[in-house]
Coordinates of C-alpha atoms and ligand atoms in Angstrom, one line a residue:
M126 CA 21.7 -10.9 25.0
S127 CA 18.1 -9.7 25.2
S128 CA 15.8 -12.3 26.7
I129 CA 13.5 -12.2 23.7
K130 CA 16.3 -12.8 21.1
P131 CA 15.9 -16.6 21.2
Q132 CA 12.1 -16.2 20.4
I133 CA 12.9 -13.9 17.5
E134 CA 15.6 -16.1 16.1
K135 CA 13.1 -18.9 15.7
R136 CA 10.7 -16.8 13.6
R137 CA 10.3 -16.9 9.9
T138 CA 7.6 -14.8 8.2
F139 CA 7.0 -15.3 4.6
A140 CA 4.4 -14.8 1.8
I141 CA 3.6 -17.3 -0.9
I142 CA 3.2 -15.8 -4.3
S143 CA 2.1 -17.5 -7.5
H144 CA -0.2 -17.2 -10.5
P145 CA -3.6 -18.8 -9.9
D146 CA -3.6 -22.6 -10.1
A147 CA 0.2 -23.0 -9.8
G148 CA -0.4 -24.8 -6.5
K149 CA 0.0 -22.2 -3.8
T150 CA -2.9 -23.4 -1.8
T151 CA -1.8 -27.0 -2.1
L152 CA 1.7 -26.2 -1.0
T153 CA 0.5 -24.1 1.9
E154 CA -1.6 -27.0 3.0
K155 CA 1.3 -29.4 2.9
L156 CA 3.4 -27.0 4.9
L157 CA 0.8 -26.6 7.5
L158 CA 0.5 -30.4 7.7
Y159 CA 4.2 -30.7 8.6
G160 CA 3.6 -28.3 11.4
G161 CA 0.6 -30.2 12.6
A162 CA -1.5 -27.1 12.2
I163 CA -4.1 -29.0 10.4
N164 CA -4.9 -32.6 10.5
L165 CA -6.6 -33.2 7.2
A166 CA -5.2 -32.7 3.8
G167 CA -8.0 -31.0 1.9
S168 CA -9.0 -28.6 4.6
V169 CA -7.1 -25.8 3.0
K170 CA -8.4 -26.7 -0.3
G171 CA -11.9 -26.7 -1.6
K172 CA -12.1 -24.6 -4.7
R173 CA -14.8 -26.2 -6.7
T174 CA -15.6 -28.7 -4.0
A175 CA -17.9 -28.3 -1.0
K176 CA -15.0 -27.7 1.4
H177 CA -13.3 -24.4 1.4
A178 CA -9.8 -23.3 1.9
V179 CA -9.2 -22.4 5.5
S180 CA -7.9 -19.1 4.1
D181 CA -11.1 -18.3 2.3
W182 CA -13.7 -16.7 4.5
M183 CA -15.6 -14.0 2.8
E184 CA -18.9 -15.0 1.2
I185 CA -17.8 -13.9 -2.2
E186 CA -14.8 -16.1 -2.0
K187 CA -17.0 -19.0 -1.2
Q188 CA -19.3 -18.3 -4.1
R189 CA -16.4 -18.1 -6.5
G190 CA -14.0 -20.5 -4.9
I191 CA -11.2 -18.1 -4.9
S192 CA -9.2 -16.4 -2.2
V193 CA -9.9 -12.7 -2.2
T194 CA -8.4 -11.6 1.1
S195 CA -5.0 -12.5 2.4
S196 CA -4.9 -14.3 5.6
V197 CA -2.2 -15.3 8.0
M198 CA -1.3 -18.7 9.4
Q199 CA 1.2 -19.6 12.1
F200 CA 2.6 -23.0 12.7
K201 CA 5.5 -24.6 14.5
Y202 CA 8.0 -26.9 12.8
N203 CA 10.9 -28.4 14.7
D204 CA 12.2 -25.4 16.7
Y205 CA 10.8 -22.8 14.3
C206 CA 7.8 -20.6 14.6
I207 CA 6.6 -19.9 11.0
N208 CA 4.1 -17.3 9.8
I209 CA 2.7 -17.8 6.4
L210 CA 1.1 -14.8 4.7
D211 CA -1.4 -16.0 2.1
T212 CA -1.6 -13.7 -0.9
P213 CA -4.6 -14.0 -3.2
G214 CA -3.3 -15.2 -6.5
H215 CA -6.5 -14.5 -8.4
Q216 CA -5.9 -12.5 -11.5
D217 CA -8.2 -9.8 -10.2
F218 CA -6.4 -9.5 -6.9
S219 CA -6.3 -6.4 -4.9
E220 CA -3.8 -4.0 -3.4
D221 CA -4.1 -6.0 -0.3
T222 CA -1.8 -8.5 -1.9
Y223 CA 0.9 -6.0 -2.5
R224 CA 0.7 -4.7 1.0
T225 CA 0.9 -8.2 2.5
L226 CA 4.3 -8.4 0.9
M227 CA 5.3 -5.4 3.0
A228 CA 4.8 -7.5 6.1
A229 CA 6.8 -10.5 4.9
D230 CA 10.5 -11.1 5.4
S231 CA 10.8 -13.4 2.4
A232 CA 8.7 -14.9 -0.4
V233 CA 8.1 -18.4 -1.8
M234 CA 7.4 -18.2 -5.5
V235 CA 5.4 -21.2 -6.8
I236 CA 5.6 -21.9 -10.5
D237 CA 3.7 -24.4 -12.5
G238 CA 6.4 -26.5 -14.3
S239 CA 4.3 -26.9 -17.4
K240 CA 3.6 -23.2 -17.7
G241 CA 6.7 -21.4 -16.5
V242 CA 6.6 -17.8 -15.3
E243 CA 3.1 -16.4 -15.6
K244 CA 1.6 -12.9 -15.5
Q245 CA 0.5 -12.5 -11.8
T246 CA 3.8 -13.9 -10.7
I247 CA 5.6 -11.2 -12.5
K248 CA 3.6 -8.5 -10.8
L249 CA 4.0 -9.9 -7.3
F250 CA 7.7 -10.6 -8.0
K251 CA 8.2 -6.9 -8.8
V252 CA 7.0 -5.9 -5.3
C253 CA 9.3 -8.4 -3.7
V254 CA 12.2 -7.0 -5.7
M255 CA 11.3 -3.5 -4.5
R256 CA 11.9 -4.6 -1.0
N257 CA 15.0 -6.8 -1.7
I258 CA 13.6 -9.7 0.2
P259 CA 14.8 -13.3 -0.4
I260 CA 12.7 -15.2 -2.9
I261 CA 12.8 -19.0 -2.9
T262 CA 11.3 -20.8 -5.9
F263 CA 9.3 -24.0 -5.9
I264 CA 8.6 -25.4 -9.4
N265 CA 5.5 -27.5 -8.9
K266 CA 3.6 -30.2 -10.7
M267 CA 6.6 -32.2 -11.8
D268 CA 4.3 -35.2 -11.9
R269 CA 2.8 -33.6 -15.0
D270 CA 4.7 -33.1 -18.2
S271 CA 6.8 -30.0 -17.6
K272 CA 9.0 -27.7 -19.6
N273 CA 12.6 -28.5 -19.8
P274 CA 14.2 -27.5 -16.4
F275 CA 17.0 -25.6 -18.1
D276 CA 14.4 -23.6 -20.0
L277 CA 12.5 -22.9 -16.9
L278 CA 15.6 -21.5 -15.2
E279 CA 16.3 -19.4 -18.2
E280 CA 12.8 -18.1 -18.2
I281 CA 13.0 -17.1 -14.6
E282 CA 16.3 -15.4 -15.2
N283 CA 15.2 -13.6 -18.4
V284 CA 11.6 -12.7 -17.5
L285 CA 12.1 -11.9 -13.8
G286 CA 15.7 -10.8 -14.0
I287 CA 17.0 -12.8 -11.0
N288 CA 19.8 -15.4 -11.0
T289 CA 18.8 -19.0 -10.2
C290 CA 20.5 -21.7 -8.3
P291 CA 18.8 -25.1 -8.4
I292 CA 19.1 -26.9 -5.1
N293 CA 17.6 -30.1 -6.5
W294 CA 17.2 -31.3 -10.1
P295 CA 14.2 -33.2 -11.5
I296 CA 14.7 -36.6 -13.1
G297 CA 12.1 -36.6 -15.9
S298 CA 8.6 -35.3 -15.5
G299 CA 5.0 -36.4 -16.0
K300 CA 4.6 -40.2 -16.4
D301 CA 8.4 -40.4 -16.4
F302 CA 9.0 -38.4 -13.3
K303 CA 11.4 -40.4 -11.1
G304 CA 12.3 -38.0 -8.4
V305 CA 14.8 -35.3 -7.8
Y306 CA 18.6 -35.2 -7.2
D307 CA 19.5 -33.2 -4.2
R308 CA 22.6 -31.3 -5.0
L309 CA 23.4 -30.5 -1.4
T310 CA 23.2 -34.1 0.0
K311 CA 24.0 -35.7 -3.4
N312 CA 21.2 -38.2 -2.9
V313 CA 18.4 -39.0 -5.2
L314 CA 14.9 -38.6 -3.7
A315 CA 13.0 -41.2 -5.5
Y316 CA 9.4 -40.7 -6.5
T317 CA 7.1 -43.6 -7.0
A318 CA 3.8 -42.7 -8.6
N319 CA 1.1 -44.1 -6.5
N320 CA -1.9 -44.2 -8.9
G321 CA -3.9 -41.3 -7.8
Q322 CA -3.0 -41.6 -4.2
K323 CA -2.3 -38.2 -2.8
E324 CA 1.0 -38.9 -1.0
V325 CA 4.0 -40.7 -2.3
E326 CA 6.9 -42.1 -0.4
E327 CA 10.1 -40.3 -0.6
K328 CA 13.2 -42.5 -0.6
A329 CA 16.7 -41.2 -0.5
V330 CA 19.2 -43.1 -2.6
P331 CA 22.9 -42.1 -3.1
L332 CA 23.8 -41.3 -6.7
D333 CA 26.3 -44.1 -6.9
S334 CA 24.1 -46.8 -5.4
P335 CA 23.3 -49.8 -7.6
E336 CA 19.8 -49.6 -6.3
L337 CA 19.3 -46.4 -8.2
T338 CA 19.4 -48.1 -11.6
D339 CA 16.4 -50.2 -10.5
T340 CA 14.5 -47.2 -9.2
V341 CA 15.3 -44.7 -11.9
G342 CA 16.4 -46.7 -14.9
K343 CA 19.7 -46.6 -16.7
Y344 CA 18.8 -44.0 -19.4
M345 CA 17.4 -41.6 -16.8
I346 CA 20.7 -41.8 -14.8
D347 CA 22.8 -41.1 -17.8
D348 CA 20.6 -38.0 -18.6
L349 CA 20.8 -36.9 -14.9
L350 CA 24.6 -37.3 -14.9
A351 CA 24.9 -35.1 -18.0
D352 CA 22.6 -32.5 -16.5
I353 CA 24.6 -32.5 -13.2
E354 CA 27.8 -31.9 -15.1
L355 CA 26.2 -29.0 -17.0
L356 CA 24.9 -27.5 -13.8
E357 CA 28.2 -27.7 -12.1
G358 CA 29.9 -26.0 -15.0
A359 CA 27.3 -23.3 -15.8
G360 CA 25.0 -22.6 -12.9
D361 CA 25.3 -20.0 -10.1
E362 CA 26.7 -21.2 -6.8
L363 CA 24.6 -21.1 -3.7
D364 CA 25.6 -17.8 -2.2
L365 CA 23.4 -17.1 0.9
D366 CA 24.4 -13.5 1.0
L367 CA 23.0 -13.0 -2.5
V368 CA 19.9 -15.1 -1.6
R369 CA 19.3 -12.8 1.4
K370 CA 19.6 -9.7 -0.7
G371 CA 17.1 -11.1 -3.2
K372 CA 19.6 -11.3 -6.0
L373 CA 19.7 -15.1 -6.3
T374 CA 16.8 -17.5 -6.0
P375 CA 17.3 -21.0 -4.9
V376 CA 15.1 -23.3 -7.0
F377 CA 13.4 -26.5 -5.9
F378 CA 11.4 -28.9 -8.0
G379 CA 8.7 -31.1 -6.6
S380 CA 5.0 -31.9 -6.5
A381 CA 2.9 -30.3 -3.8
L382 CA -0.1 -32.4 -4.5
N383 CA 1.9 -35.6 -4.0
N384 CA 3.7 -34.0 -1.1
F385 CA 6.9 -34.8 -2.9
G386 CA 9.9 -32.6 -2.2
V387 CA 8.0 -30.4 0.2
E388 CA 9.8 -31.2 3.5
P389 CA 13.3 -30.9 2.1
F390 CA 12.1 -27.6 0.6
L391 CA 10.8 -26.4 3.9
E392 CA 14.0 -27.4 5.7
N393 CA 16.3 -25.7 3.3
F394 CA 14.0 -22.7 3.2
L395 CA 14.4 -22.2 6.9
E396 CA 18.2 -22.4 6.6
F397 CA 18.3 -20.0 3.7
T398 CA 16.2 -17.3 5.2
T399 CA 16.9 -15.1 8.2
P400 CA 14.9 -14.3 11.3
P401 CA 13.1 -10.9 11.2
L402 CA 15.6 -8.2 10.3
P403 CA 15.9 -4.6 11.4
R404 CA 13.3 -2.3 9.8
E405 CA 13.7 1.2 8.5
T406 CA 11.8 4.0 10.1
E407 CA 11.7 7.7 9.4
D408 CA 14.2 8.3 12.2
G409 CA 16.6 5.4 11.7
I410 CA 16.6 1.6 12.2
V411 CA 14.5 -0.4 14.6
E412 CA 16.2 -3.6 15.8
P413 CA 13.8 -6.6 16.2
D414 CA 15.1 -7.5 19.7
S415 CA 14.7 -3.9 21.1
D416 CA 13.2 -3.6 24.5
Y417 CA 10.2 -1.7 23.2
M418 CA 7.4 -3.1 21.0
S419 CA 6.6 -1.6 17.7
A420 CA 4.2 -2.7 14.9
F421 CA 2.6 -1.3 11.8
V422 CA -0.8 -1.9 10.3
F423 CA -0.6 -3.4 6.8
K424 CA -4.2 -4.6 6.4
I425 CA -7.6 -3.8 7.8
Q426 CA -10.5 -6.1 7.3
A427 CA -14.0 -5.3 8.2
N428 CA -16.9 -7.6 8.9
M429 CA -15.0 -10.8 8.8
N430 CA -17.6 -12.2 11.0
K431 CA -21.0 -10.8 10.0
M432 CA -22.5 -11.7 13.3
H433 CA -20.1 -9.3 15.1
R434 CA -19.7 -6.6 12.5
D435 CA -16.2 -6.1 13.6
R436 CA -13.1 -4.7 12.1
I437 CA -9.7 -6.2 12.5
A438 CA -6.4 -4.4 12.0
F439 CA -3.6 -6.7 11.0
M440 CA -0.3 -5.7 12.4
R441 CA 3.2 -6.9 11.8
I442 CA 5.3 -6.7 14.9
C443 CA 8.7 -5.3 14.0
S444 CA 10.4 -5.1 17.4
G445 CA 10.1 -6.3 21.0
K446 CA 7.4 -8.4 22.7
F447 CA 3.7 -7.9 22.5
E448 CA 1.6 -8.8 25.5
K449 CA -2.1 -9.0 25.7
D450 CA -3.8 -5.9 27.0
M451 CA -0.6 -3.9 26.8
E452 CA -0.9 -0.1 26.6
V453 CA 0.7 1.4 23.5
T454 CA 0.9 4.7 21.7
H455 CA -1.0 4.9 18.5
V456 CA 1.5 7.3 16.9
Q457 CA -0.7 8.7 14.1
G458 CA -3.7 9.1 16.4
E459 CA -1.4 10.7 19.0
R460 CA -3.0 8.8 21.9
K461 CA -2.6 5.8 24.2
I462 CA -4.7 2.8 23.6
K463 CA -5.0 -0.7 25.1
L464 CA -4.5 -3.5 22.6
S465 CA -7.2 -5.8 23.8
Q466 CA -8.5 -9.0 22.1
P467 CA -5.3 -9.7 20.3
Q468 CA -5.8 -12.6 17.9
Q469 CA -3.8 -14.8 15.7
M470 CA -5.4 -16.2 12.7
M471 CA -5.7 -19.7 11.5
A472 CA -7.9 -18.4 8.7
S473 CA -11.4 -18.3 10.0
D474 CA -10.5 -19.8 13.3
R475 CA -9.2 -17.1 15.5
E476 CA -7.1 -17.8 18.5
M477 CA -6.7 -15.4 21.4
I478 CA -3.0 -14.9 22.1
E479 CA -1.2 -13.8 25.2
E480 CA 2.1 -12.8 23.7
A481 CA 3.8 -12.4 20.3
Y482 CA 7.2 -11.3 19.1
A483 CA 8.9 -9.4 16.3
G484 CA 8.1 -11.2 13.1
D485 CA 4.6 -12.2 14.2
I486 CA 1.4 -10.9 12.7
I487 CA -1.5 -10.2 15.1
G488 CA -5.0 -9.1 14.5
I489 CA -6.3 -6.4 16.8
F490 CA -9.9 -5.3 17.2
D491 CA -10.2 -1.9 15.6
P492 CA -12.9 0.5 16.7
G493 CA -12.3 2.5 13.5
I494 CA -9.1 4.3 14.5
F495 CA -6.5 2.7 12.4
S496 CA -5.4 3.4 8.8
I497 CA -3.0 1.4 6.7
G498 CA 0.6 2.2 7.6
D499 CA -0.2 3.3 11.2
T500 CA 2.3 2.5 13.9
V501 CA 1.7 1.4 17.5
C502 CA 4.6 1.2 20.0
T503 CA 5.5 1.1 23.6
P504 CA 4.7 4.6 25.2
G505 CA 7.7 6.9 25.1
H506 CA 8.6 5.9 21.5
K507 CA 7.2 7.6 18.4
I508 CA 8.2 5.3 15.6
R509 CA 7.0 5.9 12.0
F510 CA 7.9 3.1 9.6
K511 CA 8.8 4.1 6.1
G512 CA 5.4 4.5 4.4
I513 CA 3.6 1.6 2.8
P514 CA 3.1 2.8 -0.7
T515 CA -0.3 3.2 -2.2
F516 CA -0.2 1.2 -5.4
A517 CA -1.6 2.8 -8.5
P518 CA -5.0 1.4 -9.3
E519 CA -5.4 0.1 -12.8
H520 CA -9.2 0.0 -13.3
F521 CA -11.6 2.8 -12.7
A522 CA -15.4 3.2 -12.4
L523 CA -17.9 5.9 -11.6
V524 CA -20.0 4.8 -8.6
R525 CA -23.2 6.3 -7.3
Q526 CA -26.0 5.2 -5.1
K527 CA -29.4 4.2 -6.7
D528 CA -31.5 5.7 -4.0
T529 CA -30.4 9.2 -3.1
M530 CA -32.0 8.8 0.4
K531 CA -29.1 6.4 1.2
R532 CA -26.5 9.0 0.8
K533 CA -25.2 8.7 4.3
Q534 CA -24.8 4.9 4.2
F535 CA -23.2 5.3 0.7
I536 CA -20.5 7.7 2.0
K537 CA -19.9 5.6 5.1
G538 CA -19.6 2.4 3.2
T539 CA -17.3 3.6 0.5
S540 CA -15.2 5.6 2.9
Q541 CA -14.8 2.6 5.3
I542 CA -14.0 0.2 2.5
A543 CA -11.5 2.7 1.1
Q544 CA -9.9 3.1 4.6
E545 CA -9.3 -0.6 4.7
G546 CA -7.4 -0.1 1.5
A547 CA -9.4 -2.5 -0.7
I548 CA -10.4 0.3 -3.0
Q549 CA -9.3 3.9 -3.5
I550 CA -11.8 6.6 -3.9
F551 CA -11.4 9.9 -5.7
Q552 CA -13.6 12.8 -6.6
E553 CA -13.6 15.2 -9.5
L554 CA -12.2 18.6 -8.4
D555 CA -14.8 20.6 -6.5
A556 CA -17.4 17.7 -6.7
G557 CA -19.4 16.3 -3.8
M558 CA -19.6 12.7 -2.6
E559 CA -22.8 11.9 -4.5
E560 CA -20.7 10.0 -6.9
V561 CA -17.2 8.9 -6.6
I562 CA -14.5 7.5 -8.9
V563 CA -13.4 4.2 -7.6
G564 CA -10.0 2.9 -8.5
V565 CA -8.9 -0.7 -7.9
V566 CA -5.8 -2.8 -8.6
G567 CA -7.9 -5.8 -9.7
T568 CA -11.4 -5.7 -11.2
L569 CA -12.7 -8.3 -8.7
Q570 CA -12.7 -5.5 -6.1
F571 CA -15.6 -3.9 -8.0
D572 CA -17.7 -7.0 -7.3
V573 CA -16.5 -7.0 -3.7
L574 CA -17.4 -3.4 -3.3
K575 CA -20.9 -3.9 -4.8
H576 CA -21.4 -7.0 -2.7
R577 CA -20.3 -5.4 0.5
L578 CA -22.3 -2.2 0.0
E579 CA -25.4 -4.2 -0.6
N580 CA -24.9 -6.7 2.2
E581 CA -23.2 -4.7 4.9
Y582 CA -24.4 -1.1 4.3
N583 CA -27.7 -1.9 2.5
V584 CA -27.0 0.4 -0.4
D585 CA -27.5 -0.4 -4.1
I586 CA -25.2 1.2 -6.5
I587 CA -24.8 2.0 -10.1
M588 CA -21.3 1.4 -11.5
T589 CA -20.1 2.7 -14.8
S590 CA -16.7 1.7 -15.9
L591 CA -14.4 4.4 -17.0
P592 CA -11.8 4.3 -19.8
Y593 CA -8.8 5.4 -17.8
Q594 CA -5.8 3.1 -17.4
F595 CA -3.2 5.1 -15.6
I596 CA -3.3 7.3 -12.6
R597 CA -0.5 9.6 -11.4
W598 CA -0.1 11.7 -8.3
I599 CA 0.9 15.3 -9.0
G600 CA 4.3 15.5 -7.1
N601 CA 4.5 19.3 -7.2
S602 CA 2.7 20.8 -4.1
D603 CA 2.6 24.3 -5.7
V604 CA 0.8 23.3 -8.9
D605 CA -2.9 24.1 -9.3
P606 CA -4.2 21.3 -11.5
K607 CA -6.7 23.6 -13.2
T608 CA -3.8 25.6 -14.7
L609 CA -2.3 22.5 -16.3
D610 CA -2.4 22.1 -20.1
L611 CA -3.7 18.5 -20.6
A612 CA -5.0 16.3 -23.4
S613 CA -8.8 16.4 -23.7
D614 CA -9.2 12.9 -22.3
T615 CA -7.2 13.5 -19.2
K616 CA -9.1 14.0 -16.0
R617 CA -8.2 16.0 -12.9
I618 CA -9.2 14.5 -9.6
Q619 CA -8.4 14.5 -5.9
D620 CA -8.2 11.8 -3.2
L621 CA -9.8 12.0 0.2
K622 CA -6.8 13.6 1.7
G623 CA -7.0 16.4 -0.9
N624 CA -4.0 15.2 -3.0
H625 CA -4.3 16.1 -6.6
L626 CA -4.0 13.4 -9.3
L627 CA -4.5 12.9 -13.0
L628 CA -6.3 10.1 -14.8
F629 CA -5.0 9.1 -18.2
T630 CA -6.4 6.8 -20.9
S631 CA -3.0 6.1 -22.4
E632 CA 0.7 6.4 -22.0
W633 CA 0.6 8.9 -24.8
S634 CA -1.5 11.4 -22.7
I635 CA 1.0 11.1 -19.9
S636 CA 3.8 12.1 -22.2
W637 CA 1.7 14.9 -23.6
A638 CA 1.1 16.2 -20.0
L639 CA 4.8 16.1 -19.2
E640 CA 5.8 17.8 -22.5
H641 CA 3.3 20.6 -22.2
N642 CA 3.9 21.4 -18.5
K643 CA 7.6 21.8 -17.9
G644 CA 8.6 20.8 -14.4
L645 CA 5.5 18.7 -13.7
I646 CA 6.2 15.7 -11.5
L647 CA 4.0 12.7 -11.9
E648 CA 4.3 9.9 -9.4
E649 CA 3.3 6.3 -9.8
F650 CA 3.1 5.5 -6.0
G651 CA 1.2 7.6 -3.5
K652 CA 2.3 7.9 0.1
N653 CA 0.0 6.5 2.7
T654 CA 1.3 8.6 5.5
Ligands
G4P751 P1 -3.5 -22.0 -6.4 O1 -3.7 -21.9 -4.9 O2 -2.1 -21.6 -6.8 O3 -4.6 -21.4 -7.2 O4 -3.5 -23.5 -6.8 P2 -4.1 -24.8 -6.1 O5 -3.2 -25.2 -5.0 O6 -5.5 -24.6 -5.8 O7 -3.9 -25.9 -7.2 C1 -4.5 -25.7 -8.5 C2 -4.8 -27.1 -9.1 O8 -3.5 -27.8 -9.3 C3 -5.6 -28.0 -8.2 O9 -6.4 -28.9 -9.0 C4 -4.5 -28.8 -7.5 O10 -5.0 -30.1 -7.0 C5 -3.5 -29.0 -8.6 N1 -2.1 -29.3 -8.1 C6 -1.5 -28.6 -7.2 N2 -0.2 -29.2 -7.0 C7 -0.1 -30.1 -7.9 C8 0.9 -31.1 -8.3 O11 2.0 -31.1 -7.7 N3 0.6 -32.0 -9.3 C9 -0.6 -32.0 -9.9 N4 -0.7 -32.9 -10.9 N5 -1.6 -31.1 -9.6 C10 -1.3 -30.2 -8.7 P3 -7.9 -28.5 -9.4 O12 -8.3 -29.7 -10.2 O13 -7.9 -27.2 -10.0 O14 -8.6 -28.4 -8.0 P4 -9.2 -29.6 -7.1 O15 -10.3 -30.1 -8.0 O16 -8.1 -30.6 -6.9 O17 -9.7 -28.9 -5.9

């Protein structure tokens, strides 16, 4: 057995996904509390209060009280070493969020019990499905009036298309919330509302204990017994194989704010998910416990600390052991580099690390050499992981600098920000860089771009929004876009790598293009490699 295997076996790396306000930040905070990673409830939170979430660090996030960038947090729980990837849940979130999911081995989906499956959850869920990673569901806010739990399960199954298996079952909700019945231990975890107090006591009572009637009440028990019978008859069984393939989601009910049901959730989650799995590369599979280190860059963040004007490349280690100052091959750059100043993030607090293992996420100081999707590995290996897709932007704007004397800074700023992957930039065919078309996954990125160009590059810009809604990469390498027969509102553009694309205002124009140009291939995802 390789000597690093025990280290890798302990690791769990997951992302939390949710629609804004479902309780992702609150749940993250409670999980970190269990690991002793933070001492104070409230230090991850902040929103409209003076304090700010540990995971919110950019100024714009502070101004708006939202989490724009995704951060990474590591904590230990029992014998496990857990990496949480925070994905911004804001409705205007960016491509970063999608890419973060590429670095995760599983996902926790937080759903607000009173609202059910919401829009952003659907989008994020689709990316998880694309990767077949396990998805564990936490239905939150059971201390508020919630939808009928059977309806919630049906909604998940119908809207998201994944089977569900409730691991616990709520007894009432809102004012009548009495706790949850744990279907695995067959105990009731009783909930006692504590008048505004933020933590409630959890008390396990067997289903057949007379004490339960006092705690829960006779009517509630009758309802619960009826529900249990229904579940046994109709629900899906817990099949870990299906869970690990992302075909079945175990469902937990609880209340993150009250720290109710969080620890059992965490413990089961750790059992249900696997340590880091082998990863696909262009030349086969890489095993996590290989004797060589390999990692890929899934996110680049510049100027996290304005004082230092630095750039950090976030890497997911896929195999082997990483050691501080180790020399690696940067495969795409075709050269050897030393990985100095490795850092692990506890949001804005960075901690220097000496070593890390497959499954871990590290931040490396980037002198401007990395792009999203790049690989570093032990010299002698040339691994290229299957490309992280470029997700199609959904909003477009024409951007140019106010002061033409600032052309250099404008080009530098937009190119660097695009290299980080926060925005995508395009040009009209044969046009210069005086003005660029910026495409983003979420409109908030326009504000981030403006803010960063002003503050970090000292450039004022004029931004005009464009009516396009869809972008497609032209898949045929031998097609000259100028010869295509297109609807009048379709625009021909190219990206910085010279790939040709088309911008459409409607689905109708896409069909038109396909009908009038036989053999034309239009792709929704671009390759980053
Ligand atoms: P997000 O990261 O998914 O956007 O959600 P977040 O955790 O920030 O939670 C959104 C709101 O929901 C917060 O209230 C939070 O306190 C509340 N919340 C989270 N979990 C629960 C729960 O189990 N029960 C109840 N009743 N509320 C919950 P807020 O008023 O928007 O923010 P704040 O004023 O508390 O900071």
